[in-house]
Structure formats: C-alpha cells, structure tokens
Amino acid sequence: MSQWFECKVKYDRTMENGAMKTVSEPYLVDALSFTEAEARITDKMQPFISGDFKVDAVKRVNLSDIFYNEGGDRWYKVKTNFITIDEKTAVEKRTASYQLVQASDLKGALSVFLEGMHDTMADFEIASIAETPLMDVFPANLDETRADREARQKAQNKS
C-alpha cells in the first residue's frame, strides 16, 4: 500500500515580466518515510529548478487511490463515503475515503473517478470534489533499486 506525502518546495521563480518571486508549490510523493519523501522530491525537482530551493514542509496525506488521466493538468480530491449496513441494528454507516483524480476540469474529474470506480462492489456516495493546489504527483518507481539511485546521484554530483 502506498504512503503519500505532500512536500512543499520553495524556490525563486522568474516571472514573465522578468522579476524574481519566491514561490512555494505542493507536490505529492509516494515514499516509505518523511526522509525518503524529502529525498525523492529533491531528486525530482533538481532538473527543473535552476538555483537553490528547499523543501519547506512534508506531511502525510490520507489517500486510498489515485486515478491518472494523461489528458488532465489539474488534480482533484474526491471525498467518498462508503455505505455499509450494520447487521445487528440495521443502521447505515458511512466511512469516508479520499481519492485523487487527474483531470482538466471538474466534469472530467467526475467522469474519470466514476470510470475508475465502475468495478467497485461496495455502495458509495460522492461527498465532495475539490480542485487541489498540487503541481504534480510522483508515484514510486518500484523498478529502480537503491544501487540505481546511488549511481544516478553520483553521476549528477560529478556534473
């Protein structure tokens, strides 16, 4: 099961008018620990940011699933209530769950979410869908070994 961490990266960005502005952007990283999350986001961001940057914050995020859509450029958080019935009391119980959906708009997010959930046997209701400020999501690369990461890091340090 994936553990997701939201990492805020702070750096100086050159704006369209040429002015420098310090920005803080959130990214989502799949990692085993806070330390690995910080290392992974640093590794992922180095090629894209010229100059210094720092990881301002790392926090654990409760997500049960992520639905990717290559055509999407935004990330939406969907709160889903799974409905179960207590056999003894016959009372409905709702258990909240959160999913992340990649889409280009709210309607597309709903469509991608429903398509991803079409095989679900459990009853559920969508409580909310909201756009997140996430810039990108970095799932774990399970094919990459620790030796591969260290070799890549050494190559980057030499250049």
Coordinates of N, CA, C and O in Angstrom, one line a residue:
M1 N 0.8 -1.2 0.0 CA 0.0 0.0 0.0 C 0.9 1.2 0.0 O 1.9 1.3 0.7
S2 N 0.5 2.2 -0.8 CA 1.3 3.4 -0.9 C 1.1 4.4 0.3 O 0.0 4.4 0.8
Q3 N 2.1 5.0 0.6 CA 2.1 6.1 1.6 C 2.4 7.4 0.8 O 3.5 7.5 0.2
W4 N 1.5 8.3 0.9 CA 1.6 9.6 0.1 C 2.0 10.7 1.1 O 1.5 10.8 2.2
F5 N 3.0 11.5 0.6 CA 3.4 12.7 1.4 C 3.3 13.9 0.5 O 3.7 13.9 -0.7
E6 N 2.8 15.0 1.1 CA 2.7 16.3 0.4 C 4.0 17.0 0.8 O 4.2 17.3 2.0
C7 N 4.8 17.4 -0.2 CA 6.0 18.2 0.0 C 5.9 19.6 -0.6 O 5.5 19.7 -1.8
K8 N 6.1 20.6 0.2 CA 6.1 22.0 -0.3 C 7.5 22.4 -0.6 O 8.4 22.3 0.2
V9 N 7.7 22.8 -1.8 CA 9.0 23.2 -2.3 C 9.0 24.7 -2.5 O 8.2 25.2 -3.2
K10 N 10.0 25.4 -1.9 CA 10.1 26.8 -2.0 C 11.3 27.2 -2.9 O 12.4 26.7 -2.6
Y11 N 11.2 28.0 -3.9 CA 12.3 28.4 -4.7 C 11.9 29.8 -5.4 O 10.8 30.3 -5.3
D12 N 13.0 30.4 -6.0 CA 12.8 31.7 -6.7 C 12.5 31.4 -8.1 O 13.2 30.7 -8.8
R13 N 11.4 32.0 -8.6 CA 10.9 31.8 -10.0 C 11.0 33.1 -10.7 O 10.7 34.1 -10.2
T14 N 11.5 33.0 -12.0 CA 11.5 34.2 -12.8 C 10.1 34.4 -13.4 O 9.6 33.5 -14.1
M15 N 9.4 35.5 -13.2 CA 8.1 35.7 -13.7 C 8.2 36.2 -15.2 O 9.3 36.5 -15.7
E16 N 7.0 36.3 -15.8 CA 7.0 36.7 -17.2 C 7.6 38.1 -17.5 O 8.1 38.4 -18.5
N17 N 7.4 39.0 -16.5 CA 8.0 40.4 -16.6 C 9.4 40.4 -16.2 O 10.0 41.5 -16.2
G18 N 10.1 39.3 -15.9 CA 11.5 39.3 -15.6 C 11.8 39.4 -14.1 O 12.9 39.3 -13.7
A19 N 10.8 39.7 -13.3 CA 11.0 39.9 -11.8 C 11.2 38.5 -11.2 O 10.6 37.5 -11.7
M20 N 11.9 38.4 -10.1 CA 12.1 37.2 -9.3 C 11.0 37.2 -8.2 O 10.8 38.2 -7.5
K21 N 10.4 36.0 -8.0 CA 9.4 35.9 -7.0 C 9.6 34.5 -6.3 O 9.8 33.5 -7.0
T22 N 9.6 34.6 -5.0 CA 9.7 33.3 -4.2 C 8.3 32.6 -4.2 O 7.3 33.3 -3.8
V23 N 8.3 31.4 -4.6 CA 7.0 30.6 -4.7 C 7.2 29.4 -3.8 O 8.3 28.8 -3.7
S24 N 6.1 28.9 -3.3 CA 6.0 27.6 -2.6 C 5.0 26.8 -3.3 O 3.8 27.1 -3.3
E25 N 5.4 25.6 -3.8 CA 4.5 24.8 -4.6 C 4.4 23.4 -3.9 O 5.4 22.8 -3.5
P26 N 3.2 22.8 -3.8 CA 3.0 21.5 -3.2 C 3.1 20.4 -4.3 O 2.6 20.6 -5.4
Y27 N 3.7 19.3 -4.0 CA 3.9 18.1 -4.8 C 3.5 16.9 -4.0 O 3.7 16.9 -2.7
L28 N 3.1 15.8 -4.6 CA 2.7 14.6 -3.9 C 3.8 13.5 -4.3 O 4.1 13.4 -5.4
V29 N 4.3 12.9 -3.3 CA 5.3 11.9 -3.4 C 4.9 10.6 -2.7 O 4.5 10.6 -1.6
D30 N 5.2 9.5 -3.4 CA 5.0 8.1 -2.8 C 6.3 7.7 -2.2 O 7.3 7.7 -2.8
A31 N 6.3 7.5 -0.8 CA 7.5 7.2 -0.1 C 7.2 6.4 1.1 O 6.1 6.3 1.5
L32 N 8.3 5.8 1.7 CA 8.1 5.0 2.9 C 8.2 5.8 4.2 O 7.7 5.4 5.2
S33 N 8.9 6.9 4.1 CA 9.1 7.7 5.3 C 9.2 9.2 4.9 O 9.3 9.6 3.7
F34 N 9.2 10.1 5.9 CA 9.4 11.5 5.7 C 10.7 11.8 5.1 O 10.8 12.6 4.1
T35 N 11.7 11.1 5.5 CA 13.1 11.3 5.0 C 13.2 10.9 3.5 O 13.7 11.6 2.7
E36 N 12.6 9.8 3.2 CA 12.6 9.3 1.8 C 11.8 10.3 0.9 O 12.1 10.6 -0.2
A37 N 10.7 10.8 1.4 CA 9.8 11.8 0.7 C 10.6 13.0 0.4 O 10.6 13.5 -0.8
E38 N 11.4 13.5 1.4 CA 12.2 14.7 1.1 C 13.3 14.4 0.1 O 13.5 15.2 -0.8
A39 N 13.9 13.3 0.2 CA 15.0 12.9 -0.8 C 14.4 12.7 -2.2 O 15.0 13.2 -3.1
R40 N 13.2 12.1 -2.3 CA 12.6 11.9 -3.6 C 12.2 13.2 -4.2 O 12.4 13.4 -5.4
I41 N 11.6 14.1 -3.5 CA 11.2 15.4 -4.1 C 12.4 16.2 -4.5 O 12.4 16.9 -5.5
T42 N 13.4 16.2 -3.7 CA 14.7 16.9 -4.0 C 15.2 16.3 -5.3 O 15.6 17.1 -6.2
D43 N 15.3 15.0 -5.5 CA 15.8 14.4 -6.6 C 14.9 14.7 -7.9 O 15.4 15.0 -9.0
K44 N 13.6 14.7 -7.7 CA 12.7 15.0 -8.8 C 12.7 16.5 -9.3 O 12.6 16.8 -10.5
M45 N 12.9 17.4 -8.3 CA 12.9 18.8 -8.6 C 14.2 19.4 -9.2 O 14.2 20.4 -9.9
Q46 N 15.3 18.8 -8.8 CA 16.6 19.3 -9.2 C 16.7 19.7 -10.7 O 17.2 20.7 -11.1
P47 N 16.3 18.8 -11.6 CA 16.4 19.1 -13.0 C 15.6 20.3 -13.5 O 15.8 20.9 -14.5
F48 N 14.5 20.6 -12.8 CA 13.5 21.6 -13.2 C 13.7 23.0 -12.6 O 13.2 24.0 -13.1
I49 N 14.5 23.1 -11.5 CA 14.7 24.4 -10.8 C 16.1 24.8 -10.9 O 17.0 24.0 -10.5
S50 N 16.3 26.0 -11.5 CA 17.7 26.5 -11.5 C 17.9 27.3 -10.3 O 17.1 28.1 -9.9
G51 N 19.0 27.1 -9.6 CA 19.3 27.8 -8.4 C 18.9 27.0 -7.2 O 18.6 25.8 -7.3
D52 N 18.9 27.7 -6.0 CA 18.6 27.0 -4.8 C 17.1 26.8 -4.6 O 16.3 27.6 -5.0
F53 N 16.8 25.7 -3.9 CA 15.4 25.5 -3.4 C 15.5 24.7 -2.2 O 16.5 24.1 -1.8
K54 N 14.4 24.8 -1.4 CA 14.3 24.0 -0.2 C 13.0 23.3 0.0 O 12.0 23.9 -0.5
V55 N 13.0 22.2 0.7 CA 11.7 21.5 1.0 C 11.2 22.2 2.3 O 11.8 22.0 3.3
D56 N 10.2 22.9 2.2 CA 9.6 23.7 3.3 C 8.9 22.8 4.3 O 9.0 23.0 5.5
A57 N 8.1 21.9 3.8 CA 7.3 21.1 4.7 C 7.0 19.7 4.0 O 6.9 19.6 2.8
V58 N 6.9 18.7 4.9 CA 6.5 17.4 4.4 C 5.4 16.9 5.4 O 5.6 16.9 6.6
K59 N 4.2 16.5 4.8 CA 3.2 16.0 5.7 C 2.5 14.8 5.0 O 2.5 14.7 3.8
R60 N 2.1 13.8 5.8 CA 1.5 12.6 5.3 C 0.0 13.0 4.9 O -0.6 13.8 5.5
V61 N -0.4 12.3 3.8 CA -1.7 12.6 3.2 C -2.4 11.3 3.1 O -1.9 10.3 2.7
N62 N -3.7 11.3 3.5 CA -4.5 10.1 3.6 C -5.3 10.0 2.2 O -6.2 10.6 2.0
L63 N -4.7 9.1 1.4 CA -5.4 8.8 0.1 C -5.5 7.3 -0.1 O -4.6 6.5 0.2
S64 N -6.7 6.8 -0.5 CA -6.8 5.4 -0.7 C -6.5 5.0 -2.2 O -6.2 3.8 -2.4
D65 N -6.6 6.0 -3.1 CA -6.4 5.6 -4.5 C -6.1 6.9 -5.3 O -6.5 8.0 -4.9
I66 N -5.4 6.7 -6.4 CA -5.2 7.8 -7.4 C -5.6 7.3 -8.8 O -5.2 6.2 -9.2
F67 N -6.4 8.2 -9.4 CA -6.8 7.9 -10.8 C -6.1 8.8 -11.7 O -6.4 10.0 -11.7
Y68 N -5.3 8.3 -12.6 CA -4.5 9.1 -13.5 C -5.2 9.3 -14.8 O -6.0 8.4 -15.3
N69 N -5.0 10.4 -15.4 CA -5.6 10.7 -16.8 C -4.6 11.6 -17.5 O -4.4 12.8 -17.1
E70 N -3.9 11.1 -18.5 CA -2.8 11.8 -19.1 C -3.3 13.1 -19.7 O -2.5 14.0 -19.9
G71 N -4.6 13.2 -20.0 CA -5.1 14.5 -20.6 C -5.3 15.5 -19.6 O -5.6 16.7 -19.9
G72 N -5.2 15.2 -18.3 CA -5.5 16.2 -17.3 C -4.3 16.9 -16.8 O -3.2 16.4 -16.8
D73 N -4.5 18.2 -16.5 CA -3.4 19.0 -16.0 C -3.7 19.6 -14.6 O -2.9 20.3 -14.1
R74 N -4.7 19.1 -13.9 CA -5.1 19.5 -12.6 C -5.4 18.3 -11.8 O -5.6 17.2 -12.3
W75 N -5.3 18.4 -10.4 CA -5.6 17.3 -9.5 C -6.8 17.7 -8.7 O -6.9 18.8 -8.1
Y76 N -7.7 16.7 -8.5 CA -8.9 16.9 -7.8 C -9.0 15.9 -6.7 O -8.7 14.7 -6.9
K77 N -9.4 16.3 -5.5 CA -9.6 15.4 -4.3 C -11.0 15.1 -4.2 O -11.9 16.0 -4.1
V78 N -11.3 13.8 -4.2 CA -12.7 13.3 -4.1 C -12.9 12.7 -2.7 O -12.1 11.8 -2.4
K79 N -13.9 13.1 -2.0 CA -14.3 12.5 -0.7 C -15.4 11.6 -1.0 O -16.5 12.0 -1.5
T80 N -15.2 10.3 -0.7 CA -16.2 9.3 -1.0 C -16.7 8.7 0.4 O -15.8 8.4 1.2
N81 N -18.0 8.5 0.5 CA -18.5 7.8 1.7 C -18.9 6.4 1.2 O -19.8 6.3 0.4
F82 N -18.3 5.4 1.8 CA -18.7 4.0 1.5 C -19.8 3.7 2.5 O -19.7 3.9 3.7
I83 N -20.9 3.1 2.0 CA -22.1 2.8 2.8 C -22.1 1.4 3.2 O -22.1 0.5 2.3
T84 N -22.2 1.1 4.4 CA -22.4 -0.3 4.9 C -23.6 -0.3 5.9 O -23.9 0.7 6.4
I85 N -24.1 -1.5 6.1 CA -25.3 -1.6 7.0 C -24.9 -2.5 8.1 O -24.5 -3.7 7.8
D86 N -25.1 -2.1 9.3 CA -24.8 -2.9 10.5 C -25.9 -4.0 10.6 O -27.1 -3.7 10.6
E87 N -25.5 -5.2 10.6 CA -26.4 -6.4 10.5 C -27.3 -6.4 11.8 O -28.4 -6.9 11.7
K88 N -26.7 -6.0 12.9 CA -27.5 -6.2 14.2 C -28.5 -5.0 14.3 O -29.6 -5.3 14.7
T89 N -28.1 -3.8 14.0 CA -29.0 -2.7 14.2 C -29.7 -2.2 13.0 O -30.6 -1.4 13.0
A90 N -29.3 -2.7 11.8 CA -29.8 -2.3 10.5 C -29.6 -0.8 10.3 O -30.4 -0.2 9.6
V91 N -28.6 -0.2 10.8 CA -28.3 1.2 10.6 C -27.2 1.4 9.6 O -26.2 0.6 9.6
E92 N -27.4 2.4 8.7 CA -26.4 2.7 7.7 C -25.2 3.3 8.3 O -25.3 4.2 9.2
K93 N -24.0 2.9 7.9 CA -22.8 3.5 8.4 C -22.0 4.0 7.2 O -21.9 3.3 6.2
R94 N -21.5 5.2 7.3 CA -20.7 5.8 6.2 C -19.3 6.0 6.7 O -19.0 6.5 7.7
T95 N -18.4 5.4 5.8 CA -16.9 5.5 6.1 C -16.3 6.4 5.0 O -16.4 6.0 3.8
A96 N -15.7 7.5 5.4 CA -15.1 8.4 4.5 C -13.8 7.8 3.9 O -13.0 7.2 4.6
S97 N -13.5 8.1 2.6 CA -12.3 7.7 1.9 C -12.0 8.8 1.0 O -12.9 9.5 0.4
Y98 N -10.7 9.0 0.7 CA -10.3 10.1 -0.2 C -9.5 9.5 -1.4 O -8.6 8.7 -1.2
Q99 N -9.8 10.0 -2.6 CA -9.1 9.7 -3.8 C -8.6 10.9 -4.5 O -9.2 12.0 -4.3
L100 N -7.6 10.8 -5.3 CA -7.1 11.9 -6.1 C -7.3 11.6 -7.6 O -7.1 10.4 -8.0
V101 N -7.8 12.5 -8.3 CA -8.1 12.3 -9.7 C -7.4 13.4 -10.5 O -7.5 14.6 -10.2
Q102 N -6.8 13.0 -11.6 CA -6.2 13.9 -12.6 C -7.2 14.2 -13.7 O -7.6 13.2 -14.3
A103 N -7.4 15.4 -13.9 CA -8.4 15.8 -15.0 C -8.1 17.3 -15.4 O -7.4 18.0 -14.7
S104 N -8.8 17.7 -16.4 CA -8.6 19.1 -16.9 C -9.7 20.0 -16.3 O -9.6 21.2 -16.3
D105 N -10.8 19.4 -15.9 CA -11.9 20.2 -15.3 C -12.7 19.4 -14.3 O -12.5 18.1 -14.2
L106 N -13.7 20.0 -13.6 CA -14.5 19.3 -12.6 C -15.3 18.2 -13.3 O -15.4 17.1 -12.7
K107 N -15.9 18.4 -14.4 CA -16.7 17.4 -15.1 C -15.9 16.2 -15.5 O -16.2 15.1 -15.3
G108 N -14.6 16.5 -16.0 CA -13.7 15.4 -16.4 C -13.3 14.6 -15.1 O -13.1 13.4 -15.2
A109 N -13.1 15.3 -14.0 CA -12.7 14.6 -12.8 C -13.8 13.6 -12.3 O -13.5 12.5 -12.0
L110 N -15.0 14.1 -12.4 CA -16.1 13.2 -12.1 C -16.2 12.0 -13.0 O -16.3 10.9 -12.6
S111 N -16.0 12.2 -14.3 CA -16.0 11.2 -15.3 C -14.9 10.1 -15.0 O -15.1 8.9 -15.0
V112 N -13.7 10.6 -14.8 CA -12.5 9.8 -14.6 C -12.7 9.0 -13.3 O -12.4 7.8 -13.2
F113 N -13.2 9.6 -12.3 CA -13.5 9.0 -11.0 C -14.5 7.8 -11.2 O -14.3 6.7 -10.7
L114 N -15.6 8.1 -11.8 CA -16.7 7.1 -12.0 C -16.2 6.0 -12.8 O -16.5 4.8 -12.6
E115 N -15.4 6.3 -13.8 CA -14.8 5.2 -14.7 C -13.9 4.3 -13.8 O -13.9 3.1 -14.0
G116 N -13.1 4.9 -13.0 CA -12.2 4.2 -12.1 C -12.9 3.3 -11.1 O -12.4 2.3 -10.6
M117 N -14.1 3.8 -10.7 CA -14.8 3.1 -9.6 C -15.9 2.1 -10.2 O -16.6 1.5 -9.4
H118 N -15.9 1.9 -11.5 CA -17.0 1.1 -12.1 C -17.0 -0.3 -11.6 O -18.1 -1.0 -11.6
D119 N -15.9 -0.9 -11.2 CA -15.8 -2.3 -10.8 C -16.0 -2.4 -9.3 O -16.0 -3.6 -8.8
T120 N -16.2 -1.3 -8.6 CA -16.4 -1.4 -7.1 C -17.7 -2.0 -6.8 O -18.8 -1.6 -7.3
M121 N -17.7 -3.0 -5.9 CA -18.9 -3.7 -5.5 C -19.6 -3.0 -4.4 O -20.8 -3.2 -4.2
A122 N -18.9 -2.2 -3.6 CA -19.5 -1.5 -2.4 C -20.3 -0.3 -2.9 O -20.0 0.3 -3.9
D123 N -21.3 0.0 -2.1 CA -22.1 1.2 -2.3 C -21.3 2.4 -1.8 O -20.7 2.3 -0.7
F124 N -21.4 3.5 -2.6 CA -20.7 4.7 -2.2 C -21.4 5.9 -2.7 O -22.3 5.8 -3.6
E125 N -21.2 7.0 -2.0 CA -21.7 8.3 -2.5 C -20.5 9.3 -2.5 O -19.6 9.2 -1.7
I126 N -20.6 10.2 -3.5 CA -19.6 11.2 -3.6 C -20.0 12.4 -2.7 O -21.0 13.0 -2.9
A127 N -19.2 12.7 -1.7 CA -19.5 13.7 -0.7 C -19.0 15.1 -1.3 O -19.7 16.1 -1.1
S128 N -17.8 15.1 -1.9 CA -17.3 16.3 -2.5 C -16.2 16.1 -3.5 O -15.5 15.0 -3.4
I129 N -16.0 17.0 -4.4 CA -14.9 17.0 -5.3 C -14.4 18.4 -5.3 O -15.1 19.4 -5.5
A130 N -13.1 18.6 -5.1 CA -12.5 19.9 -5.0 C -11.1 19.9 -5.7 O -10.4 18.9 -5.6
E131 N -10.8 21.0 -6.4 CA -9.5 21.1 -7.0 C -8.5 21.3 -6.0 O -8.7 22.1 -5.0
T132 N -7.3 20.7 -6.1 CA -6.2 20.9 -5.2 C -5.1 21.8 -5.8 O -5.1 22.0 -7.0
P133 N -4.3 22.3 -4.9 CA -3.2 23.1 -5.5 C -2.0 22.3 -6.0 O -0.9 22.9 -6.3
L134 N -2.1 21.0 -5.9 CA -0.9 20.1 -6.3 C -0.4 20.4 -7.7 O -1.2 20.5 -8.6
M135 N 0.9 20.5 -7.8 CA 1.5 20.8 -9.1 C 1.8 19.5 -9.9 O 1.6 19.4 -11.1
D136 N 2.2 18.4 -9.2 CA 2.4 17.1 -9.8 C 2.4 16.0 -8.8 O 2.5 16.3 -7.6
V137 N 2.3 14.8 -9.2 CA 2.3 13.6 -8.4 C 3.4 12.7 -8.8 O 3.5 12.4 -10.1
F138 N 4.2 12.2 -7.9 CA 5.4 11.3 -8.2 C 5.2 10.0 -7.5 O 5.5 9.8 -6.4
P139 N 4.6 9.0 -8.3 CA 4.5 7.6 -7.7 C 5.9 7.0 -7.5 O 6.8 7.4 -8.2
A140 N 5.9 6.0 -6.7 CA 7.2 5.2 -6.5 C 7.6 4.5 -7.8 O 6.7 3.9 -8.5
N141 N 8.9 4.5 -8.1 CA 9.4 3.7 -9.2 C 9.9 2.4 -8.6 O 11.1 2.4 -8.2
L142 N 9.1 1.4 -8.6 CA 9.5 0.2 -7.9 C 10.5 -0.6 -8.7 O 11.2 -1.5 -8.1
D143 N 10.8 -0.3 -10.0 CA 11.8 -1.0 -10.7 C 13.2 -0.4 -10.4 O 14.2 -1.1 -10.7
E144 N 13.3 0.8 -9.9 CA 14.6 1.4 -9.5 C 15.0 0.9 -8.2 O 14.3 0.9 -7.2
T145 N 16.3 0.4 -8.2 CA 16.8 -0.2 -6.9 C 17.6 0.9 -6.2 O 17.9 2.0 -6.8
R146 N 18.0 0.7 -5.0 CA 18.8 1.6 -4.3 C 20.2 1.9 -5.0 O 20.6 3.0 -5.1
A147 N 20.8 0.8 -5.5 CA 22.0 1.0 -6.3 C 21.8 1.9 -7.5 O 22.7 2.7 -7.8
D148 N 20.7 1.7 -8.2 CA 20.4 2.6 -9.3 C 20.3 4.1 -8.9 O 20.9 4.9 -9.6
R149 N 19.7 4.3 -7.8 CA 19.5 5.7 -7.3 C 20.9 6.3 -6.9 O 21.2 7.4 -7.2
E150 N 21.7 5.5 -6.2 CA 23.0 5.9 -5.8 C 23.9 6.2 -7.0 O 24.6 7.2 -7.1
A151 N 23.9 5.4 -8.0 CA 24.6 5.6 -9.3 C 24.2 6.9 -10.0 O 25.0 7.6 -10.4
R152 N 22.9 7.1 -10.0 CA 22.4 8.3 -10.7 C 22.8 9.5 -9.9 O 23.2 10.5 -10.5
Q153 N 22.7 9.4 -8.6 CA 23.1 10.5 -7.7 C 24.6 10.9 -7.9 O 25.0 12.0 -8.0
K154 N 25.5 9.9 -8.0 CA 26.9 10.1 -8.2 C 27.1 10.8 -9.5 O 28.0 11.7 -9.7
A155 N 26.4 10.3 -10.6 CA 26.6 10.9 -11.9 C 26.2 12.4 -11.9 O 26.8 13.2 -12.5
Q156 N 25.1 12.7 -11.1 CA 24.6 14.1 -11.1 C 25.6 14.9 -10.3 O 25.9 16.1 -10.6
N157 N 26.3 14.4 -9.3 CA 27.2 15.1 -8.5 C 28.5 15.4 -9.3 O 29.1 16.5 -9.0
K158 N 28.9 14.6 -10.2 CA 30.1 14.8 -11.0 C 29.9 15.9 -12.0 O 30.8 16.6 -12.4
S159 N 28.6 16.1 -12.5 CA 28.4 17.1 -13.5 C 28.1 18.5 -12.9 O 28.2 18.8 -11.8

